[in-house]
């Protein structure tokens, strides 16, 4: 397994009375494999079979040579998929952030309303309902749905510092949009990747590895990229997974396996299961904890 080591990465999460888990919290690897496989099976909003990729030439991690003259996503933005509620509400958040961690974020009432609308859409899905039940059963979430929703909103949207004196980052921005701090940091969302690629702001340079999870030909991809002309030597993306599935898996791993690798199981493919890991990082800011990063590794 290729373990990615990340430096200068913070995670922070408001717990609403629930502590981020440790390995002694009773959540076994088997339990994590079971719930992740079940959530994949419930992901009816996934776009796995509706995306066609132009993988082109294999490259090496850290290579700046562009070995992929064509875009990664052959058909560009999947408009029908992006019209679905959780995708539409996710996309509405993309213009709410300053990309540099050296600038303090000023969150407007409209932006708060968009965050709430996104989580309202997420909480209407079977994936998030099952995630809540699982976390409650492990003592990592409150049984009350509204309290759990606030817990989730705080760990993802709460602001903290990656640069001294500047509350310019959140877990959501880092994971789903990406931000600039001595280069590109984060950007682990295929939805963000395809939208920025379609605008001409993101350049796919080739892939280093891919993994099938039993839904669509590619479930995970490892690659270098250039975003707004800035090079990122190594990144990983889930391909085709819905916003609710990504939030669910990252949140479970953040709470159950903080600062460590979290085992994940995809669907059965050709008679065998496919496994990978999610890496999370946790840090504290003003006594609270928020998601700073979460991403797949394989």
mmCIF file of C-alpha atoms in Angstrom:
data_model
loop_
_atom_site.group_PDB
_atom_site.id
_atom_site.type_symbol
_atom_site.label_atom_id
_atom_site.label_comp_id
_atom_site.label_asym_id
_atom_site.label_seq_id
_atom_site.Cartn_x
_atom_site.Cartn_y
_atom_site.Cartn_z
ATOM 1 C CA UNK A 1 0.000 0.000 0.000
ATOM 2 C CA UNK A 2 1.226 3.475 -0.883
ATOM 3 C CA UNK A 3 0.932 5.669 2.240
ATOM 4 C CA UNK A 4 0.960 9.399 1.545
ATOM 5 C CA UNK A 5 2.692 11.546 4.117
ATOM 6 C CA UNK A 6 1.393 15.095 4.274
ATOM 7 C CA UNK A 7 3.176 17.898 6.032
ATOM 8 C CA UNK A 8 1.713 21.194 7.236
ATOM 9 C CA UNK A 9 -1.839 19.854 7.145
ATOM 10 C CA UNK A 10 -4.364 20.721 9.865
ATOM 11 C CA UNK A 11 -7.718 19.219 10.719
ATOM 12 C CA UNK A 12 -10.173 20.650 13.155
ATOM 13 C CA UNK A 13 -13.711 19.429 14.232
ATOM 14 C CA UNK A 14 -16.435 20.689 16.599
ATOM 15 C CA UNK A 15 -17.759 17.676 18.406
ATOM 16 C CA UNK A 16 -21.007 18.919 19.984
ATOM 17 C CA UNK A 17 -20.140 16.849 23.042
ATOM 18 C CA UNK A 18 -18.769 13.887 21.079
ATOM 19 C CA UNK A 19 -15.018 13.312 21.012
ATOM 20 C CA UNK A 20 -13.144 12.352 17.889
ATOM 21 C CA UNK A 21 -12.460 8.638 18.196
ATOM 22 C CA UNK A 22 -9.285 6.810 19.011
ATOM 23 C CA UNK A 23 -8.388 3.239 18.100
ATOM 24 C CA UNK A 24 -9.712 2.254 21.519
ATOM 25 C CA UNK A 25 -13.211 3.524 20.684
ATOM 26 C CA UNK A 26 -14.417 0.035 19.818
ATOM 27 C CA UNK A 27 -14.796 0.654 16.081
ATOM 28 C CA UNK A 28 -13.108 -2.356 14.523
ATOM 29 C CA UNK A 29 -11.630 -2.575 11.054
ATOM 30 C CA UNK A 30 -14.307 -5.131 10.197
ATOM 31 C CA UNK A 31 -17.028 -2.670 11.202
ATOM 32 C CA UNK A 32 -15.493 0.007 8.977
ATOM 33 C CA UNK A 33 -15.222 -2.389 6.049
ATOM 34 C CA UNK A 34 -18.851 -3.460 6.493
ATOM 35 C CA UNK A 35 -20.331 0.037 6.733
ATOM 36 C CA UNK A 36 -18.273 1.389 3.822
ATOM 37 C CA UNK A 37 -19.293 -1.497 1.562
ATOM 38 C CA UNK A 38 -22.920 -0.983 2.570
ATOM 39 C CA UNK A 39 -22.734 2.747 1.833
ATOM 40 C CA UNK A 40 -21.288 2.082 -1.612
ATOM 41 C CA UNK A 41 -24.241 -0.221 -2.264
ATOM 42 C CA UNK A 42 -26.640 2.554 -1.241
ATOM 43 C CA UNK A 43 -25.035 5.226 -3.409
ATOM 44 C CA UNK A 44 -27.841 5.601 -5.960
ATOM 45 C CA UNK A 45 -26.687 9.132 -6.832
ATOM 46 C CA UNK A 46 -23.229 7.963 -7.849
ATOM 47 C CA UNK A 47 -22.251 8.740 -11.438
ATOM 48 C CA UNK A 48 -19.966 5.736 -11.861
ATOM 49 C CA UNK A 49 -21.331 4.458 -15.181
ATOM 50 C CA UNK A 50 -22.077 7.932 -16.535
ATOM 51 C CA UNK A 51 -18.503 9.146 -16.714
ATOM 52 C CA UNK A 52 -16.082 8.279 -19.495
ATOM 53 C CA UNK A 53 -12.415 8.884 -18.768
ATOM 54 C CA UNK A 54 -9.525 9.603 -21.117
ATOM 55 C CA UNK A 55 -6.752 8.063 -19.032
ATOM 56 C CA UNK A 56 -4.186 8.333 -21.848
ATOM 57 C CA UNK A 57 -0.553 7.794 -20.807
ATOM 58 C CA UNK A 58 0.682 6.565 -17.462
ATOM 59 C CA UNK A 59 3.120 8.918 -15.750
ATOM 60 C CA UNK A 60 5.099 8.987 -12.511
ATOM 61 C CA UNK A 61 4.343 10.771 -9.252
ATOM 62 C CA UNK A 62 5.914 14.212 -9.281
ATOM 63 C CA UNK A 63 6.404 14.348 -13.046
ATOM 64 C CA UNK A 64 5.731 17.772 -14.561
ATOM 65 C CA UNK A 65 5.675 16.395 -18.105
ATOM 66 C CA UNK A 66 2.200 16.603 -19.641
ATOM 67 C CA UNK A 67 1.545 13.087 -20.937
ATOM 68 C CA UNK A 68 -2.187 13.657 -21.435
ATOM 69 C CA UNK A 69 -3.011 16.186 -24.168
ATOM 70 C CA UNK A 70 -6.745 15.542 -23.751
ATOM 71 C CA UNK A 71 -8.940 16.214 -20.715
ATOM 72 C CA UNK A 72 -9.432 13.410 -18.185
ATOM 73 C CA UNK A 73 -13.227 13.626 -18.437
ATOM 74 C CA UNK A 74 -14.012 12.824 -22.069
ATOM 75 C CA UNK A 75 -17.532 14.271 -22.140
ATOM 76 C CA UNK A 76 -16.930 17.200 -19.839
ATOM 77 C CA UNK A 77 -19.486 18.216 -17.235
ATOM 78 C CA UNK A 78 -22.244 15.589 -16.712
ATOM 79 C CA UNK A 79 -25.156 18.046 -16.687
ATOM 80 C CA UNK A 80 -27.843 15.489 -15.825
ATOM 81 C CA UNK A 81 -25.847 14.298 -12.817
ATOM 82 C CA UNK A 82 -25.118 17.824 -11.649
ATOM 83 C CA UNK A 83 -28.829 18.659 -11.684
ATOM 84 C CA UNK A 84 -29.420 16.199 -8.821
ATOM 85 C CA UNK A 85 -30.043 17.929 -5.470
ATOM 86 C CA UNK A 86 -26.842 17.077 -3.589
ATOM 87 C CA UNK A 87 -24.656 17.920 -6.601
ATOM 88 C CA UNK A 88 -26.503 21.171 -7.314
ATOM 89 C CA UNK A 89 -26.202 22.279 -3.692
ATOM 90 C CA UNK A 90 -22.519 21.293 -3.660
ATOM 91 C CA UNK A 91 -21.802 23.327 -6.787
ATOM 92 C CA UNK A 92 -23.497 26.374 -5.247
ATOM 93 C CA UNK A 93 -20.729 26.425 -2.607
ATOM 94 C CA UNK A 94 -17.825 26.559 -5.044
ATOM 95 C CA UNK A 95 -17.741 30.363 -5.318
ATOM 96 C CA UNK A 96 -17.881 30.996 -1.559
ATOM 97 C CA UNK A 97 -14.171 30.771 -0.787
ATOM 98 C CA UNK A 98 -10.879 32.631 -1.135
ATOM 99 C CA UNK A 99 -8.320 30.193 -2.493
ATOM 100 C CA UNK A 100 -5.356 31.506 -0.473
ATOM 101 C CA UNK A 101 -5.009 30.375 3.131
ATOM 102 C CA UNK A 102 -3.393 33.764 3.810
ATOM 103 C CA UNK A 103 -6.727 35.565 3.463
ATOM 104 C CA UNK A 104 -9.363 35.501 6.208
ATOM 105 C CA UNK A 105 -12.717 34.146 5.044
ATOM 106 C CA UNK A 106 -15.760 36.362 5.610
ATOM 107 C CA UNK A 107 -18.848 34.140 5.541
ATOM 108 C CA UNK A 108 -22.010 35.966 4.461
ATOM 109 C CA UNK A 109 -25.585 35.046 5.489
ATOM 110 C CA UNK A 110 -26.189 33.863 1.917
ATOM 111 C CA UNK A 111 -23.208 31.549 2.112
ATOM 112 C CA UNK A 112 -24.401 30.181 5.470
ATOM 113 C CA UNK A 113 -27.783 29.530 3.875
ATOM 114 C CA UNK A 114 -26.079 27.635 1.037
ATOM 115 C CA UNK A 115 -24.151 25.514 3.533
ATOM 116 C CA UNK A 116 -27.417 24.679 5.309
ATOM 117 C CA UNK A 117 -29.117 23.846 2.005
ATOM 118 C CA UNK A 118 -26.286 21.480 1.112
ATOM 119 C CA UNK A 119 -26.537 19.614 4.405
ATOM 120 C CA UNK A 120 -30.327 19.530 4.226
ATOM 121 C CA UNK A 121 -29.961 17.794 0.853
ATOM 122 C CA UNK A 122 -27.341 15.392 2.210
ATOM 123 C CA UNK A 123 -29.511 14.474 5.185
ATOM 124 C CA UNK A 124 -32.332 13.491 2.874
ATOM 125 C CA UNK A 125 -30.252 10.627 1.465
ATOM 126 C CA UNK A 126 -30.151 7.027 2.658
ATOM 127 C CA UNK A 127 -26.341 7.206 2.721
ATOM 128 C CA UNK A 128 -26.230 9.922 5.380
ATOM 129 C CA UNK A 129 -29.057 8.350 7.376
ATOM 130 C CA UNK A 130 -27.120 5.077 7.537
ATOM 131 C CA UNK A 131 -23.947 6.980 8.436
ATOM 132 C CA UNK A 132 -25.738 8.649 11.334
ATOM 133 C CA UNK A 133 -27.049 5.317 12.618
ATOM 134 C CA UNK A 134 -23.579 3.785 12.449
ATOM 135 C CA UNK A 135 -21.885 6.669 14.277
ATOM 136 C CA UNK A 136 -24.577 6.691 16.981
ATOM 137 C CA UNK A 137 -24.106 2.953 17.486
ATOM 138 C CA UNK A 138 -20.386 3.562 18.080
ATOM 139 C CA UNK A 139 -20.891 6.499 20.438
ATOM 140 C CA UNK A 140 -19.434 8.998 17.956
ATOM 141 C CA UNK A 141 -22.575 11.043 17.249
ATOM 142 C CA UNK A 142 -25.666 12.294 19.009
ATOM 143 C CA UNK A 143 -28.910 10.378 18.312
ATOM 144 C CA UNK A 144 -30.768 13.636 17.678
ATOM 145 C CA UNK A 145 -30.646 14.324 13.932
ATOM 146 C CA UNK A 146 -30.457 18.109 14.254
ATOM 147 C CA UNK A 147 -27.573 17.880 16.732
ATOM 148 C CA UNK A 148 -25.765 15.498 14.416
ATOM 149 C CA UNK A 149 -26.333 17.864 11.500
ATOM 150 C CA UNK A 150 -24.782 20.714 13.497
ATOM 151 C CA UNK A 151 -21.873 18.472 14.444
ATOM 152 C CA UNK A 152 -21.271 17.664 10.780
ATOM 153 C CA UNK A 153 -21.636 21.278 9.634
ATOM 154 C CA UNK A 154 -19.130 22.399 12.239
ATOM 155 C CA UNK A 155 -16.472 19.819 11.446
ATOM 156 C CA UNK A 156 -16.710 20.618 7.726
ATOM 157 C CA UNK A 157 -17.462 24.349 7.585
ATOM 158 C CA UNK A 158 -15.861 25.671 10.775
ATOM 159 C CA UNK A 159 -12.997 28.064 10.002
ATOM 160 C CA UNK A 160 -9.459 27.681 11.321
ATOM 161 C CA UNK A 161 -5.918 28.778 10.531
ATOM 162 C CA UNK A 162 -3.364 27.306 8.172
ATOM 163 C CA UNK A 163 -1.507 30.626 8.120
ATOM 164 C CA UNK A 164 -0.747 32.638 11.295
ATOM 165 C CA UNK A 165 -3.521 35.041 12.239
ATOM 166 C CA UNK A 166 -5.742 34.154 9.266
ATOM 167 C CA UNK A 167 -8.900 32.070 9.628
ATOM 168 C CA UNK A 168 -8.806 31.237 5.963
ATOM 169 C CA UNK A 169 -9.467 27.517 5.781
ATOM 170 C CA UNK A 170 -12.113 24.882 6.399
ATOM 171 C CA UNK A 171 -12.247 21.157 5.891
ATOM 172 C CA UNK A 172 -14.813 21.538 3.138
ATOM 173 C CA UNK A 173 -12.748 24.056 1.184
ATOM 174 C CA UNK A 174 -9.579 22.001 1.522
ATOM 175 C CA UNK A 175 -11.034 18.633 0.515
ATOM 176 C CA UNK A 176 -13.649 19.614 -2.045
ATOM 177 C CA UNK A 177 -12.206 22.762 -3.632
ATOM 178 C CA UNK A 178 -8.504 22.904 -2.902
ATOM 179 C CA UNK A 179 -6.557 25.910 -1.671
ATOM 180 C CA UNK A 180 -3.198 27.570 -2.112
ATOM 181 C CA UNK A 181 -0.475 27.263 0.511
ATOM 182 C CA UNK A 182 3.030 26.879 -0.885
ATOM 183 C CA UNK A 183 1.379 25.255 -3.887
ATOM 184 C CA UNK A 184 -1.931 23.420 -4.181
ATOM 185 C CA UNK A 185 -3.291 21.786 -1.055
ATOM 186 C CA UNK A 186 -6.263 19.425 -1.047
ATOM 187 C CA UNK A 187 -8.608 19.251 -4.066
ATOM 188 C CA UNK A 188 -9.780 15.646 -3.790
ATOM 189 C CA UNK A 189 -13.200 16.025 -5.440
ATOM 190 C CA UNK A 190 -13.902 14.711 -8.934
ATOM 191 C CA UNK A 191 -16.788 17.218 -9.150
ATOM 192 C CA UNK A 192 -14.357 20.075 -8.617
ATOM 193 C CA UNK A 193 -11.837 18.491 -10.977
ATOM 194 C CA UNK A 194 -14.263 18.192 -13.901
ATOM 195 C CA UNK A 195 -15.708 21.693 -13.434
ATOM 196 C CA UNK A 196 -12.269 23.310 -13.307
ATOM 197 C CA UNK A 197 -11.028 21.170 -16.190
ATOM 198 C CA UNK A 198 -14.021 22.258 -18.295
ATOM 199 C CA UNK A 199 -13.135 25.913 -17.616
ATOM 200 C CA UNK A 200 -9.548 25.332 -18.692
ATOM 201 C CA UNK A 201 -8.169 26.076 -15.221
ATOM 202 C CA UNK A 202 -7.043 22.520 -14.428
ATOM 203 C CA UNK A 203 -4.652 20.474 -16.532
ATOM 204 C CA UNK A 204 -4.622 16.668 -16.236
ATOM 205 C CA UNK A 205 -1.048 15.431 -16.786
ATOM 206 C CA UNK A 206 -1.616 11.653 -16.834
ATOM 207 C CA UNK A 207 -2.236 9.025 -14.179
ATOM 208 C CA UNK A 208 0.081 7.059 -11.919
ATOM 209 C CA UNK A 209 -2.412 4.411 -10.727
ATOM 210 C CA UNK A 210 -6.101 3.541 -10.945
ATOM 211 C CA UNK A 211 -8.303 1.163 -8.969
ATOM 212 C CA UNK A 212 -11.729 -0.259 -9.773
ATOM 213 C CA UNK A 213 -14.219 -0.497 -6.928
ATOM 214 C CA UNK A 214 -16.802 -2.550 -8.789
ATOM 215 C CA UNK A 215 -18.797 0.467 -10.000
ATOM 216 C CA UNK A 216 -17.540 1.803 -13.312
ATOM 217 C CA UNK A 217 -14.096 1.038 -14.767
ATOM 218 C CA UNK A 218 -12.264 3.472 -12.447
ATOM 219 C CA UNK A 219 -13.167 4.128 -8.817
ATOM 220 C CA UNK A 220 -9.964 5.805 -7.639
ATOM 221 C CA UNK A 221 -7.234 7.619 -9.533
ATOM 222 C CA UNK A 222 -3.811 8.829 -8.460
ATOM 223 C CA UNK A 223 -2.289 11.651 -10.504
ATOM 224 C CA UNK A 224 -0.216 14.829 -10.759
ATOM 225 C CA UNK A 225 -1.985 17.996 -11.960
ATOM 226 C CA UNK A 226 -1.661 21.685 -12.659
ATOM 227 C CA UNK A 227 -4.340 23.970 -11.240
ATOM 228 C CA UNK A 228 -4.339 27.613 -12.324
ATOM 229 C CA UNK A 229 -0.794 27.016 -13.518
ATOM 230 C CA UNK A 230 0.380 25.690 -10.135
ATOM 231 C CA UNK A 231 1.764 22.145 -10.064
ATOM 232 C CA UNK A 232 0.628 19.511 -7.579
ATOM 233 C CA UNK A 233 2.894 16.442 -7.760
ATOM 234 C CA UNK A 234 0.485 13.918 -6.263
ATOM 235 C CA UNK A 235 -3.243 13.754 -5.611
ATOM 236 C CA UNK A 236 -5.979 11.157 -5.363
ATOM 237 C CA UNK A 237 -9.645 11.343 -6.317
ATOM 238 C CA UNK A 238 -12.706 9.162 -5.944
ATOM 239 C CA UNK A 239 -14.362 8.949 -9.370
ATOM 240 C CA UNK A 240 -18.151 9.029 -9.696
ATOM 241 C CA UNK A 241 -18.982 8.901 -5.991
ATOM 242 C CA UNK A 242 -21.820 11.163 -4.866
ATOM 243 C CA UNK A 243 -21.269 14.121 -2.507
ATOM 244 C CA UNK A 244 -23.150 12.253 0.215
ATOM 245 C CA UNK A 245 -20.941 9.177 -0.071
ATOM 246 C CA UNK A 246 -17.734 11.203 0.095
ATOM 247 C CA UNK A 247 -18.941 13.224 3.093
ATOM 248 C CA UNK A 248 -20.104 9.993 4.764
ATOM 249 C CA UNK A 249 -16.879 8.033 4.312
ATOM 250 C CA UNK A 250 -14.609 10.937 5.187
ATOM 251 C CA UNK A 251 -16.668 11.787 8.281
ATOM 252 C CA UNK A 252 -16.731 8.201 9.533
ATOM 253 C CA UNK A 253 -12.967 7.896 9.107
ATOM 254 C CA UNK A 254 -12.321 11.293 10.675
ATOM 255 C CA UNK A 255 -14.272 10.287 13.776
ATOM 256 C CA UNK A 256 -13.250 6.638 14.006
ATOM 257 C CA UNK A 257 -9.650 6.752 12.705
ATOM 258 C CA UNK A 258 -8.327 10.283 13.268
ATOM 259 C CA UNK A 259 -4.819 10.982 12.021
ATOM 260 C CA UNK A 260 -4.484 7.502 10.592
ATOM 261 C CA UNK A 261 -5.456 5.143 7.804
ATOM 262 C CA UNK A 262 -9.065 3.930 7.759
ATOM 263 C CA UNK A 263 -9.953 0.700 5.901
ATOM 264 C CA UNK A 264 -12.644 0.994 3.204
ATOM 265 C CA UNK A 265 -14.283 -1.689 1.075
ATOM 266 C CA UNK A 266 -15.923 -1.061 -2.274
ATOM 267 C CA UNK A 267 -18.401 -3.279 -4.051
ATOM 268 C CA UNK A 268 -17.735 -6.823 -5.182
ATOM 269 C CA UNK A 269 -16.007 -6.781 -8.584
ATOM 270 C CA UNK A 270 -15.662 -10.008 -10.559
ATOM 271 C CA UNK A 271 -16.207 -12.094 -7.472
ATOM 272 C CA UNK A 272 -13.724 -10.264 -5.261
ATOM 273 C CA UNK A 273 -13.950 -7.281 -2.965
ATOM 274 C CA UNK A 274 -11.813 -4.208 -3.474
ATOM 275 C CA UNK A 275 -10.273 -2.418 -0.541
ATOM 276 C CA UNK A 276 -8.420 0.842 -0.072
ATOM 277 C CA UNK A 277 -7.843 3.323 2.759
ATOM 278 C CA UNK A 278 -8.833 6.867 3.652
ATOM 279 C CA UNK A 279 -6.236 9.005 5.385
ATOM 280 C CA UNK A 280 -7.424 11.700 7.780
ATOM 281 C CA UNK A 281 -5.582 14.382 9.728
ATOM 282 C CA UNK A 282 -6.804 16.153 12.849
ATOM 283 C CA UNK A 283 -5.665 19.295 14.624
ATOM 284 C CA UNK A 284 -7.173 21.612 17.213
ATOM 285 C CA UNK A 285 -8.004 25.288 16.962
ATOM 286 C CA UNK A 286 -9.307 27.203 19.981
ATOM 287 C CA UNK A 287 -10.146 23.908 21.674
ATOM 288 C CA UNK A 288 -12.304 22.659 18.814
ATOM 289 C CA UNK A 289 -11.659 20.077 16.114
ATOM 290 C CA UNK A 290 -12.410 20.320 12.412
ATOM 291 C CA UNK A 291 -11.693 18.317 9.263
ATOM 292 C CA UNK A 292 -8.457 19.557 7.743
ATOM 293 C CA UNK A 293 -8.000 16.810 5.177
ATOM 294 C CA UNK A 294 -9.346 13.437 4.166
ATOM 295 C CA UNK A 295 -8.504 11.587 0.987
ATOM 296 C CA UNK A 296 -8.296 8.079 -0.475
ATOM 297 C CA UNK A 297 -4.991 6.232 -0.721
ATOM 298 C CA UNK A 298 -4.262 2.854 -2.270
#
